[in-house]
Coordinates of C-alpha atoms and ligand atoms in Angstrom, one line a residue:
M25 CA -21.5 2.6 -11.8
D26 CA -19.1 1.2 -10.0
F27 CA -16.4 -1.8 -11.8
Q28 CA -18.3 -4.9 -11.6
V29 CA -21.5 -3.6 -12.8
A30 CA -19.9 -2.3 -15.6
L31 CA -18.3 -5.5 -16.4
F32 CA -21.0 -7.1 -16.3
S33 CA -23.3 -4.7 -18.1
L34 CA -20.8 -5.4 -21.1
I35 CA -20.8 -9.4 -20.6
P36 CA -23.2 -9.7 -23.8
V37 CA -21.0 -7.3 -26.0
I38 CA -17.8 -9.5 -25.5
L39 CA -19.4 -12.6 -26.1
V40 CA -20.5 -11.7 -29.6
C41 CA -16.4 -10.1 -29.8
I42 CA -14.9 -12.8 -28.5
L43 CA -14.6 -14.8 -31.5
L44 CA -13.9 -11.8 -33.6
F45 CA -10.6 -10.6 -32.0
K46 CA -7.1 -12.2 -31.4
P47 CA -4.5 -10.3 -30.6
K48 CA -2.5 -9.4 -33.9
H49 CA 1.4 -8.3 -32.8
K50 CA 4.6 -10.6 -34.0
N51 CA 7.6 -11.4 -31.4
V52 CA 5.6 -9.7 -28.4
P53 CA 7.4 -10.5 -25.0
P54 CA 6.0 -14.0 -23.1
G55 CA 3.1 -13.8 -20.8
P56 CA 0.4 -15.0 -19.1
H57 CA -2.7 -16.3 -21.6
A58 CA -5.0 -14.2 -23.3
W59 CA -8.5 -14.8 -23.8
P60 CA -9.8 -12.9 -27.6
L61 CA -11.2 -9.8 -26.0
I62 CA -11.1 -10.0 -21.9
G63 CA -7.2 -10.4 -22.6
S64 CA -5.3 -12.0 -19.6
L65 CA -8.0 -10.3 -16.9
P66 CA -8.9 -13.4 -15.4
V67 CA -5.9 -13.7 -14.4
L68 CA -4.7 -10.5 -12.2
F69 CA -8.6 -9.8 -10.9
T70 CA -9.8 -13.3 -9.7
N71 CA -8.4 -13.2 -6.2
T72 CA -9.0 -9.4 -5.0
E73 CA -7.2 -11.0 -1.5
V74 CA -3.7 -10.4 -3.2
P75 CA -2.7 -6.7 -4.7
L76 CA -1.6 -6.2 -8.2
H77 CA 1.8 -4.9 -7.3
V78 CA 1.8 -8.3 -5.7
T79 CA 0.6 -10.5 -8.5
L80 CA 2.5 -9.1 -11.4
T81 CA 5.4 -9.5 -9.2
N82 CA 4.7 -13.4 -9.3
I83 CA 3.6 -14.3 -12.6
A84 CA 7.2 -12.0 -14.1
H85 CA 8.8 -15.3 -12.2
T86 CA 6.9 -17.4 -14.3
H87 CA 7.4 -15.5 -17.3
G88 CA 10.3 -13.3 -16.9
P89 CA 12.2 -10.0 -16.6
I90 CA 9.7 -8.7 -19.5
M91 CA 6.5 -9.8 -20.0
I92 CA 3.5 -9.0 -22.3
I93 CA 0.1 -8.5 -20.0
W94 CA -3.1 -7.8 -22.5
L95 CA -5.5 -6.1 -20.5
G96 CA -9.2 -6.1 -22.3
T97 CA -8.0 -4.8 -25.7
K98 CA -5.0 -3.3 -24.5
P99 CA -1.2 -4.4 -24.1
T100 CA 1.2 -3.6 -20.8
V101 CA 4.6 -4.9 -20.7
V102 CA 5.8 -5.0 -17.6
A103 CA 10.0 -4.7 -16.9
S104 CA 10.1 -6.9 -13.9
T105 CA 14.6 -6.7 -13.3
A106 CA 16.9 -3.8 -13.1
E107 CA 18.3 -5.5 -16.2
A108 CA 14.6 -5.1 -17.6
A109 CA 14.2 -1.4 -16.4
M110 CA 17.2 -0.7 -17.7
E111 CA 16.6 -1.3 -21.2
I112 CA 13.1 0.8 -20.6
L113 CA 14.6 4.0 -18.8
K114 CA 18.3 3.8 -19.8
R115 CA 18.9 2.5 -23.8
N116 CA 15.2 3.5 -24.8
D117 CA 14.4 6.0 -22.7
Q118 CA 13.6 8.3 -25.8
V119 CA 10.9 5.9 -27.7
F120 CA 9.9 5.2 -23.8
S121 CA 9.4 8.9 -22.6
G122 CA 5.6 9.0 -23.7
R123 CA 2.9 8.9 -20.9
H124 CA 0.3 6.6 -20.3
I125 CA -2.7 9.0 -19.2
P126 CA -5.2 7.3 -17.0
M127 CA -9.0 7.6 -18.8
S128 CA -9.8 9.4 -15.0
F129 CA -7.2 12.1 -15.7
R130 CA -8.2 13.2 -19.1
L131 CA -9.5 15.9 -18.0
K132 CA -9.2 18.7 -21.4
H133 CA -8.6 22.0 -19.4
H134 CA -5.9 20.1 -17.5
I135 CA -4.2 17.8 -19.8
K136 CA -3.2 20.5 -22.1
Y137 CA -0.7 22.0 -19.6
S138 CA 0.2 18.8 -17.6
L139 CA 3.9 18.7 -17.1
V140 CA 3.1 14.7 -15.7
W141 CA 0.5 13.4 -18.2
S142 CA 2.6 15.2 -21.3
D143 CA 4.8 13.6 -24.2
C144 CA 8.3 14.7 -24.3
T145 CA 7.3 18.5 -25.8
D146 CA 8.7 21.6 -26.0
Y147 CA 6.1 22.8 -23.5
W148 CA 6.9 20.0 -20.9
K149 CA 11.1 20.9 -21.7
L150 CA 10.6 24.5 -20.9
L151 CA 8.4 23.0 -17.6
R152 CA 11.1 20.9 -16.8
R153 CA 13.9 23.6 -16.8
I154 CA 11.8 26.1 -14.7
A155 CA 11.5 24.0 -12.1
R156 CA 14.5 22.6 -12.0
T157 CA 16.4 26.0 -12.8
E158 CA 14.0 27.9 -10.1
I159 CA 11.0 25.9 -8.3
F160 CA 13.4 23.5 -7.0
S161 CA 16.7 24.6 -7.1
P162 CA 19.2 24.1 -4.7
K163 CA 19.0 28.0 -4.0
M164 CA 15.5 28.0 -3.6
L165 CA 15.5 25.2 -1.6
Q166 CA 17.8 26.5 0.4
A167 CA 16.0 29.9 1.1
Q168 CA 13.1 27.7 1.7
S169 CA 14.4 25.5 4.5
H170 CA 13.4 27.2 7.2
V171 CA 9.9 27.1 6.4
R172 CA 9.8 23.3 6.3
E173 CA 11.4 23.6 9.6
Q174 CA 8.8 25.1 11.6
K175 CA 6.1 23.5 9.6
V176 CA 7.5 20.3 11.4
G177 CA 8.2 22.3 14.8
E178 CA 4.5 22.9 14.3
L179 CA 3.3 19.2 13.9
V180 CA 6.1 18.0 16.5
E181 CA 3.8 20.8 18.8
Y182 CA 0.5 19.6 18.0
L183 CA 1.4 15.7 18.7
R184 CA 1.7 16.9 22.3
S185 CA -2.1 17.7 22.7
K186 CA -2.5 13.8 21.5
E187 CA 0.1 12.6 24.0
G188 CA -1.0 9.1 25.3
Q189 CA -3.1 9.0 22.9
A190 CA -4.1 6.7 19.4
V191 CA -3.2 8.7 16.8
K192 CA -3.6 7.6 12.9
L193 CA -0.1 9.5 11.9
T194 CA -0.6 9.4 8.4
Q195 CA -3.7 12.1 8.3
F196 CA -1.1 14.8 10.7
V197 CA 1.8 13.7 7.9
F198 CA -0.7 14.5 5.2
G199 CA -1.0 17.7 6.5
T200 CA 2.5 19.0 7.3
L201 CA 3.3 18.1 3.7
L202 CA 0.5 19.9 2.0
N203 CA 1.6 23.1 4.4
M204 CA 4.8 22.5 3.5
L205 CA 4.0 22.5 -0.3
G206 CA 1.4 25.2 0.0
N207 CA 4.5 27.8 1.3
V208 CA 6.8 26.5 -2.1
V209 CA 4.0 26.9 -4.6
F210 CA 2.2 30.3 -3.0
S211 CA 3.7 30.7 0.3
R212 CA 0.6 29.8 2.5
D213 CA -0.7 27.0 4.8
V214 CA -3.7 25.2 3.7
F215 CA -4.1 22.5 5.8
F216 CA -4.9 23.4 9.4
Y217 CA -4.5 21.2 12.7
S218 CA -7.3 20.9 14.7
D219 CA -10.3 18.4 15.9
D220 CA -12.8 20.3 13.9
D221 CA -13.9 19.5 10.6
R222 CA -11.9 23.1 9.3
N223 CA -10.2 20.6 6.9
K224 CA -13.1 18.9 5.5
D225 CA -14.1 21.1 2.1
G226 CA -9.7 21.7 2.4
I227 CA -6.9 20.5 -0.4
Q228 CA -6.8 17.5 2.1
N229 CA -9.9 15.7 1.2
L230 CA -9.8 17.2 -2.4
I231 CA -6.4 15.6 -3.5
R232 CA -6.6 12.9 -1.5
E233 CA -10.6 11.7 -3.0
M234 CA -9.4 12.7 -6.7
L235 CA -6.1 10.7 -6.2
M236 CA -8.7 7.2 -5.1
V237 CA -11.3 8.5 -7.8
G238 CA -7.8 8.1 -10.5
A239 CA -6.7 4.8 -8.9
E240 CA -10.2 3.0 -9.1
P241 CA -10.3 0.6 -11.9
N242 CA -11.8 2.1 -15.2
I243 CA -13.3 -0.4 -17.7
A244 CA -12.6 2.3 -19.9
E245 CA -8.7 1.6 -20.0
F246 CA -9.2 -2.0 -20.7
Y247 CA -12.2 -1.2 -23.6
P248 CA -11.2 2.0 -25.2
I249 CA -13.8 2.2 -27.2
L250 CA -16.4 3.6 -24.0
E251 CA -14.3 6.5 -23.0
D252 CA -16.4 8.8 -24.2
L253 CA -19.3 7.3 -22.4
D254 CA -17.6 7.0 -18.5
L255 CA -19.5 4.3 -17.6
Q256 CA -18.2 4.5 -13.9
R257 CA -18.0 8.6 -14.0
L258 CA -15.1 8.9 -12.8
K259 CA -13.6 11.1 -15.1
R260 CA -17.4 13.7 -14.3
K261 CA -16.3 13.1 -10.8
C262 CA -12.5 14.3 -11.5
D263 CA -13.5 16.9 -13.8
E264 CA -15.7 17.9 -10.1
L265 CA -13.2 17.8 -8.0
F266 CA -10.8 19.7 -10.0
L267 CA -13.2 22.7 -10.5
R268 CA -13.2 22.4 -6.5
V269 CA -9.8 22.4 -5.4
M270 CA -8.9 25.1 -8.1
K271 CA -11.3 27.8 -6.4
L272 CA -9.4 27.2 -3.2
W273 CA -6.2 28.7 -4.3
K274 CA -8.2 31.2 -7.0
G275 CA -8.1 34.4 -4.7
T276 CA -4.2 34.0 -3.6
V277 CA -3.5 34.2 -7.5
N278 CA -5.8 37.0 -8.2
E279 CA -4.2 38.9 -5.4
R280 CA -1.0 37.8 -6.1
K281 CA -1.3 39.0 -9.8
E282 CA -2.5 42.6 -8.6
K283 CA 0.5 42.8 -6.0
R284 CA 3.5 41.0 -7.4
N285 CA 6.5 39.9 -4.3
E286 CA 9.3 42.2 -5.0
E287 CA 11.7 39.4 -5.2
T288 CA 11.1 35.8 -6.5
K289 CA 9.9 33.9 -2.7
D290 CA 7.9 31.0 -4.1
M291 CA 6.3 29.1 -7.6
L292 CA 3.6 31.2 -7.7
D293 CA 6.2 34.4 -8.3
V294 CA 8.7 32.7 -10.7
L295 CA 4.6 31.0 -12.9
L296 CA 4.4 35.2 -13.1
A297 CA 7.5 36.0 -13.9
N298 CA 7.2 33.4 -16.9
D299 CA 3.6 35.1 -17.7
F300 CA 1.8 31.5 -17.0
N301 CA -1.9 32.0 -17.6
D302 CA -4.7 30.5 -15.5
D303 CA -4.8 27.1 -17.1
Q304 CA -0.7 26.4 -16.6
I305 CA -1.0 27.9 -13.3
N306 CA -3.8 25.9 -12.0
A307 CA -2.3 22.4 -13.5
L308 CA 1.0 23.1 -11.9
F309 CA 0.0 23.7 -8.5
L310 CA -2.2 20.6 -9.0
E311 CA 0.7 18.7 -10.0
T312 CA 2.2 19.9 -7.3
F313 CA 0.1 19.3 -4.9
G314 CA -1.1 15.2 -5.6
P315 CA 2.3 14.1 -6.5
G316 CA 4.0 15.5 -4.0
S317 CA 1.8 14.7 -0.8
E318 CA 0.5 11.4 -1.2
T319 CA 4.1 9.7 -2.0
S320 CA 5.7 10.9 0.4
S321 CA 3.3 10.9 3.4
A322 CA 3.2 7.1 2.0
T323 CA 6.8 6.3 2.1
I324 CA 6.9 8.4 6.1
E325 CA 4.4 5.9 7.3
W326 CA 6.3 3.5 5.9
V327 CA 9.3 4.5 7.3
M328 CA 7.9 4.9 11.5
S329 CA 5.8 1.3 10.5
E330 CA 9.5 -1.0 9.5
L331 CA 11.0 1.2 12.8
I332 CA 8.7 0.4 14.8
K333 CA 8.4 -3.4 13.9
N334 CA 12.3 -3.3 14.5
P335 CA 13.2 -1.8 17.9
K336 CA 17.1 -1.7 17.5
E337 CA 16.8 -0.1 14.4
M338 CA 14.5 2.2 15.8
A339 CA 16.9 2.3 18.8
K340 CA 20.2 2.9 16.0
V341 CA 18.4 6.1 14.4
R342 CA 17.7 7.4 18.2
K343 CA 21.1 7.3 18.9
E344 CA 22.3 8.7 15.7
L345 CA 20.4 12.2 16.6
D346 CA 20.6 12.0 20.0
E347 CA 24.9 12.7 18.7
V348 CA 24.1 14.7 16.6
V349 CA 21.1 16.7 17.1
G350 CA 21.4 16.4 20.8
T351 CA 18.6 18.4 23.3
S352 CA 18.1 21.4 20.1
T353 CA 15.8 20.9 17.2
M354 CA 16.6 18.8 14.1
K355 CA 17.3 21.2 11.0
E356 CA 17.9 20.4 7.3
S357 CA 21.2 21.2 7.4
H358 CA 21.6 18.1 10.0
L359 CA 20.8 15.8 7.2
P360 CA 24.7 15.2 5.7
Q361 CA 25.7 13.7 9.4
L362 CA 22.7 11.5 9.8
P363 CA 23.8 8.6 7.6
Y364 CA 22.1 5.8 9.2
L365 CA 18.5 8.2 9.0
Q366 CA 18.7 8.4 5.1
A367 CA 19.5 4.2 5.5
C368 CA 16.8 3.6 7.0
I369 CA 14.4 5.6 4.6
K370 CA 16.3 4.2 1.8
E371 CA 15.6 0.4 2.9
A372 CA 11.7 1.2 3.6
M373 CA 11.5 2.9 -0.2
R374 CA 13.1 -0.3 -1.3
L375 CA 11.3 -2.6 0.2
H376 CA 7.6 -0.8 -0.1
P377 CA 7.9 1.6 -2.9
A378 CA 5.4 4.6 -2.6
A379 CA 5.2 4.2 -7.1
P380 CA 5.7 0.7 -7.0
F381 CA 4.6 0.6 -10.6
L382 CA 6.2 4.1 -11.6
L383 CA 4.0 6.6 -13.1
P384 CA 3.3 4.2 -16.6
R385 CA 5.4 5.0 -19.6
R386 CA 3.9 4.8 -23.2
G387 CA 6.3 3.7 -26.3
I388 CA 6.2 6.7 -29.2
E389 CA 7.1 4.4 -31.1
A390 CA 7.8 0.2 -31.4
C391 CA 10.7 -1.1 -30.5
E392 CA 13.0 -4.2 -29.6
V393 CA 13.1 -5.0 -26.3
M394 CA 15.6 -7.4 -25.4
G395 CA 14.9 -9.5 -28.4
Y396 CA 11.2 -9.5 -28.5
T397 CA 9.2 -6.1 -30.4
I398 CA 6.9 -3.4 -28.1
P399 CA 4.0 -2.0 -30.1
K400 CA 3.9 1.5 -30.6
D401 CA 1.3 3.2 -28.3
C402 CA 2.1 0.3 -25.4
K403 CA 1.6 0.6 -22.3
I404 CA 4.8 0.4 -19.8
I405 CA 4.8 -0.3 -16.2
V406 CA 8.1 -1.1 -14.8
N407 CA 7.3 -2.8 -11.4
A408 CA 10.1 -1.4 -9.4
Y409 CA 8.5 -3.5 -6.3
A410 CA 9.4 -6.5 -7.4
I411 CA 13.1 -5.1 -8.8
G412 CA 13.6 -3.8 -5.3
R413 CA 13.0 -7.2 -3.8
D414 CA 15.1 -9.2 -6.4
P415 CA 16.6 -12.2 -4.7
N416 CA 18.8 -11.5 -7.3
S417 CA 20.2 -7.7 -7.2
W418 CA 19.8 -8.0 -2.8
T419 CA 21.0 -10.1 -0.6
D420 CA 18.1 -11.4 2.1
P421 CA 15.5 -9.2 0.1
L422 CA 12.2 -9.0 2.2
T423 CA 14.8 -8.5 5.4
F424 CA 14.5 -4.8 6.7
R425 CA 18.2 -4.2 7.5
P426 CA 18.9 -0.6 6.4
E427 CA 22.6 -0.9 6.7
R428 CA 22.9 -2.6 3.4
F429 CA 22.8 1.1 2.3
L430 CA 26.1 2.1 4.2
E431 CA 27.8 -1.0 2.7
S432 CA 27.3 0.3 -0.8
D433 CA 27.1 3.3 -2.7
V434 CA 23.4 2.0 -4.4
D435 CA 21.2 5.2 -4.2
Y436 CA 17.6 6.7 -6.0
H437 CA 19.3 9.0 -7.9
G438 CA 18.0 7.1 -11.0
S439 CA 21.2 5.7 -11.9
H440 CA 21.3 1.8 -9.9
Y441 CA 18.6 0.2 -11.4
Q442 CA 17.9 -1.9 -8.8
F443 CA 16.7 0.9 -6.8
I444 CA 14.6 3.5 -8.3
P445 CA 12.3 4.3 -6.6
F446 CA 11.6 7.8 -8.2
G447 CA 12.2 6.4 -11.3
S448 CA 15.2 7.2 -14.0
G449 CA 15.9 8.9 -17.0
K450 CA 14.5 11.8 -18.8
R451 CA 10.9 11.5 -16.7
I452 CA 12.3 10.8 -13.4
C453 CA 10.5 12.6 -10.1
I454 CA 11.0 17.1 -10.5
G455 CA 10.0 16.8 -6.9
M456 CA 12.8 14.1 -5.3
A457 CA 15.3 17.0 -3.7
L458 CA 12.6 18.5 -2.2
A459 CA 11.1 15.1 -1.1
T460 CA 14.5 13.8 0.1
R461 CA 15.3 16.8 2.4
T462 CA 11.3 17.0 3.6
I463 CA 11.5 13.1 4.5
P464 CA 14.3 12.5 6.7
L465 CA 13.1 16.1 8.1
I466 CA 10.1 15.0 9.8
V467 CA 11.1 11.1 10.6
G468 CA 14.2 12.6 12.6
S469 CA 12.0 15.0 14.1
L470 CA 8.7 12.7 14.9
V471 CA 11.8 10.5 16.5
H472 CA 14.1 12.7 18.3
T473 CA 11.0 13.7 19.9
Y474 CA 8.9 11.5 21.1
D475 CA 8.5 7.4 21.9
W476 CA 6.3 5.0 20.0
G477 CA 4.1 3.0 21.2
L478 CA 1.2 0.7 20.0
P479 CA -2.7 1.0 20.9
D480 CA -4.0 -1.5 23.8
G481 CA -0.4 -2.8 24.5
K482 CA 0.1 -4.3 21.2
R483 CA 4.2 -5.5 21.1
P484 CA 6.1 -4.2 17.9
E485 CA 6.1 -7.5 16.9
E486 CA 2.4 -8.1 16.5
L487 CA 2.3 -5.0 14.6
E488 CA 1.4 -6.6 10.9
L489 CA 2.6 -4.4 7.6
K490 CA -0.3 -5.4 5.0
E491 CA -0.6 -3.7 2.2
K492 CA -2.7 -1.6 0.1
L493 CA -2.3 -0.4 -3.6
S494 CA -4.2 2.5 -5.1
L495 CA -2.6 5.4 -6.4
S496 CA 0.6 4.8 -3.9
L497 CA 1.4 2.0 -2.0
S498 CA 0.1 2.5 1.6
I499 CA -0.5 0.3 5.0
D500 CA -3.6 -1.0 5.2
P501 CA -5.4 -0.8 8.2
S502 CA -3.3 3.3 7.9
L503 CA -0.5 3.2 11.2
C504 CA -2.1 3.8 14.4
V505 CA 0.3 4.8 17.0
V506 CA 0.4 6.5 20.7
P507 CA 3.1 8.9 21.0
K508 CA 4.8 9.6 24.0
M509 CA 7.2 12.5 24.7
R510 CA 10.5 11.2 25.4
A511 CA 12.2 10.9 29.0
Ligands
HEM642 C1 8.7 9.9 -1.4 C2 8.4 11.2 -2.4 C3 8.2 10.7 -4.2 C4 8.3 9.1 -4.8 C5 8.4 8.0 -4.4 C6 7.9 10.1 -6.5 C7 8.2 8.9 -7.5 C8 7.6 9.5 -8.9 C9 8.5 8.8 -9.7 C10 8.1 7.3 -9.7 C11 7.9 9.0 -10.7 C12 8.0 9.0 -12.2 C13 9.5 9.0 -13.2 C14 9.4 8.3 -14.2 O1 8.9 7.9 -14.7 O2 10.6 7.8 -13.9 C15 7.3 10.8 -10.0 C16 7.4 11.5 -11.5 C17 7.3 12.8 -10.8 N1 7.0 13.4 -9.6 FE1 7.5 12.3 -7.9 N2 7.5 11.7 -6.4 C18 8.1 11.6 -5.2 C19 7.9 12.8 -4.3 C20 7.5 13.8 -5.5 C21 7.2 15.5 -5.2 C22 7.8 16.1 -3.9 C23 6.5 16.4 -5.9 C24 6.4 17.4 -6.4 C25 6.6 18.4 -5.1 C26 7.3 14.9 -7.0 C27 6.5 15.7 -8.6 C28 6.7 14.6 -10.0 C29 6.4 15.1 -11.0 C30 5.7 16.9 -11.4 C31 6.6 13.8 -11.5 C32 6.8 14.6 -13.5 C33 7.7 14.3 -13.9 C34 7.3 14.0 -15.5 O3 6.8 13.2 -15.9 O4 8.7 14.8 -16.4 N3 7.2 14.1 -6.9 N4 7.7 11.0 -8.9

């Protein structure tokens, strides 16, 4: 049953309840009119042409930096300025350290061992510590850099066979990222560069499908009483996909249990050394492949699109690469010498954050924010998209101007609240150090090796950058480009 049919079938119930229900919280932030039981759903979903992140940004212009929106019977608080983000992520980080778990992802065997969706329990602290000190430690990242460089080399090489043809870049970039993650996780590739159907039942398709199912609006989000009915079968679909994806690495995990590596080489070694069981290992693998691939792939697509649309900036990146990398192959060790490339990536993340609402938090108790009461268990969204385009924080906010990041020390590490693509505070992205190595390595290698044209002789200024919000913020339709080896 799709979302509209599910909503339609509930109309009689909604009408009966409409006269009986009124939101009962006092001194909550302002927000759009909330009808009994349906809340502000009509305001958000009447115009399906406008994506949700844009609608919320527009509504905030009327209701202010912190507003409450009733989605059916559930309140959601939205923070839309740098100051409001700081209130949530810094001053009240502890109170808002809970996560709102999307209904479709509430899978019993996954949630119990989840890092992404759990509250800040002792188990979550253990996972964060292992991730910080072992899996994504500077030493481990450094030791694996040659593998990532090799994976980018394979992408660049494969694109040679596509010279002069129109390619959907993200398909291959997503595969490259999965191979990088596959090597972080269990020292194995999981994607094949080929035009046949070898990837059909592979991780790429299963993860993408799972993320798409998770991103579909679920009626039970608005009426939690319906959770167990799973009217749209979204939870069941996610569960099936999870079981299928786990089978893909079961053999590798079993083999490694039988014959351990002498030295710690990857995440699987670390987890086995810490006596993790199969359910714990499965949950963490999924949470590396899922958030790690989609967000980085969307970001690379945005950077490439902005550079193709802005040839002057593309020329500057290329000049910098020519001076630093010259005729050799780009390496991660070149990154500190490539400030303009890094500034372009930040600028694309400012305008098009892959996670425009970060990952929704949850208030674990009631709290005062900017003079208003935020009820306990309220879902909290920080609108990083609105914040990145706020004229009070940015001059000429809608223009792609990477120089702004060379002229200031604003960075994405979570202490400059006008720019928080990786979030901030206790729950800041755990994969940031990996993402900030892989993204510039891939973009730099693509720009250094190829000229990028558009199909059918389209000119750069004709490239339309239309946004689509599913689980991440992506381009619709996805970027189609024609690579040509640089002379
Ligand atoms: C451009 C790339 C990426 C972006 C934009 C991104 C963004 C985010 C954001 C906004 C959050 C929530 C932060 C908060 O609540 O304050 C997050 C959390 C997380 N990210 Fe990323 N991420 C990226 C790459 C990665 C990678 C490469 C990995 C792993 C390999 C990863 C794993 C995670 C995990 C496990 C969490 C949950 C942390 C927790 O809840 O304690 N991410 N990410």
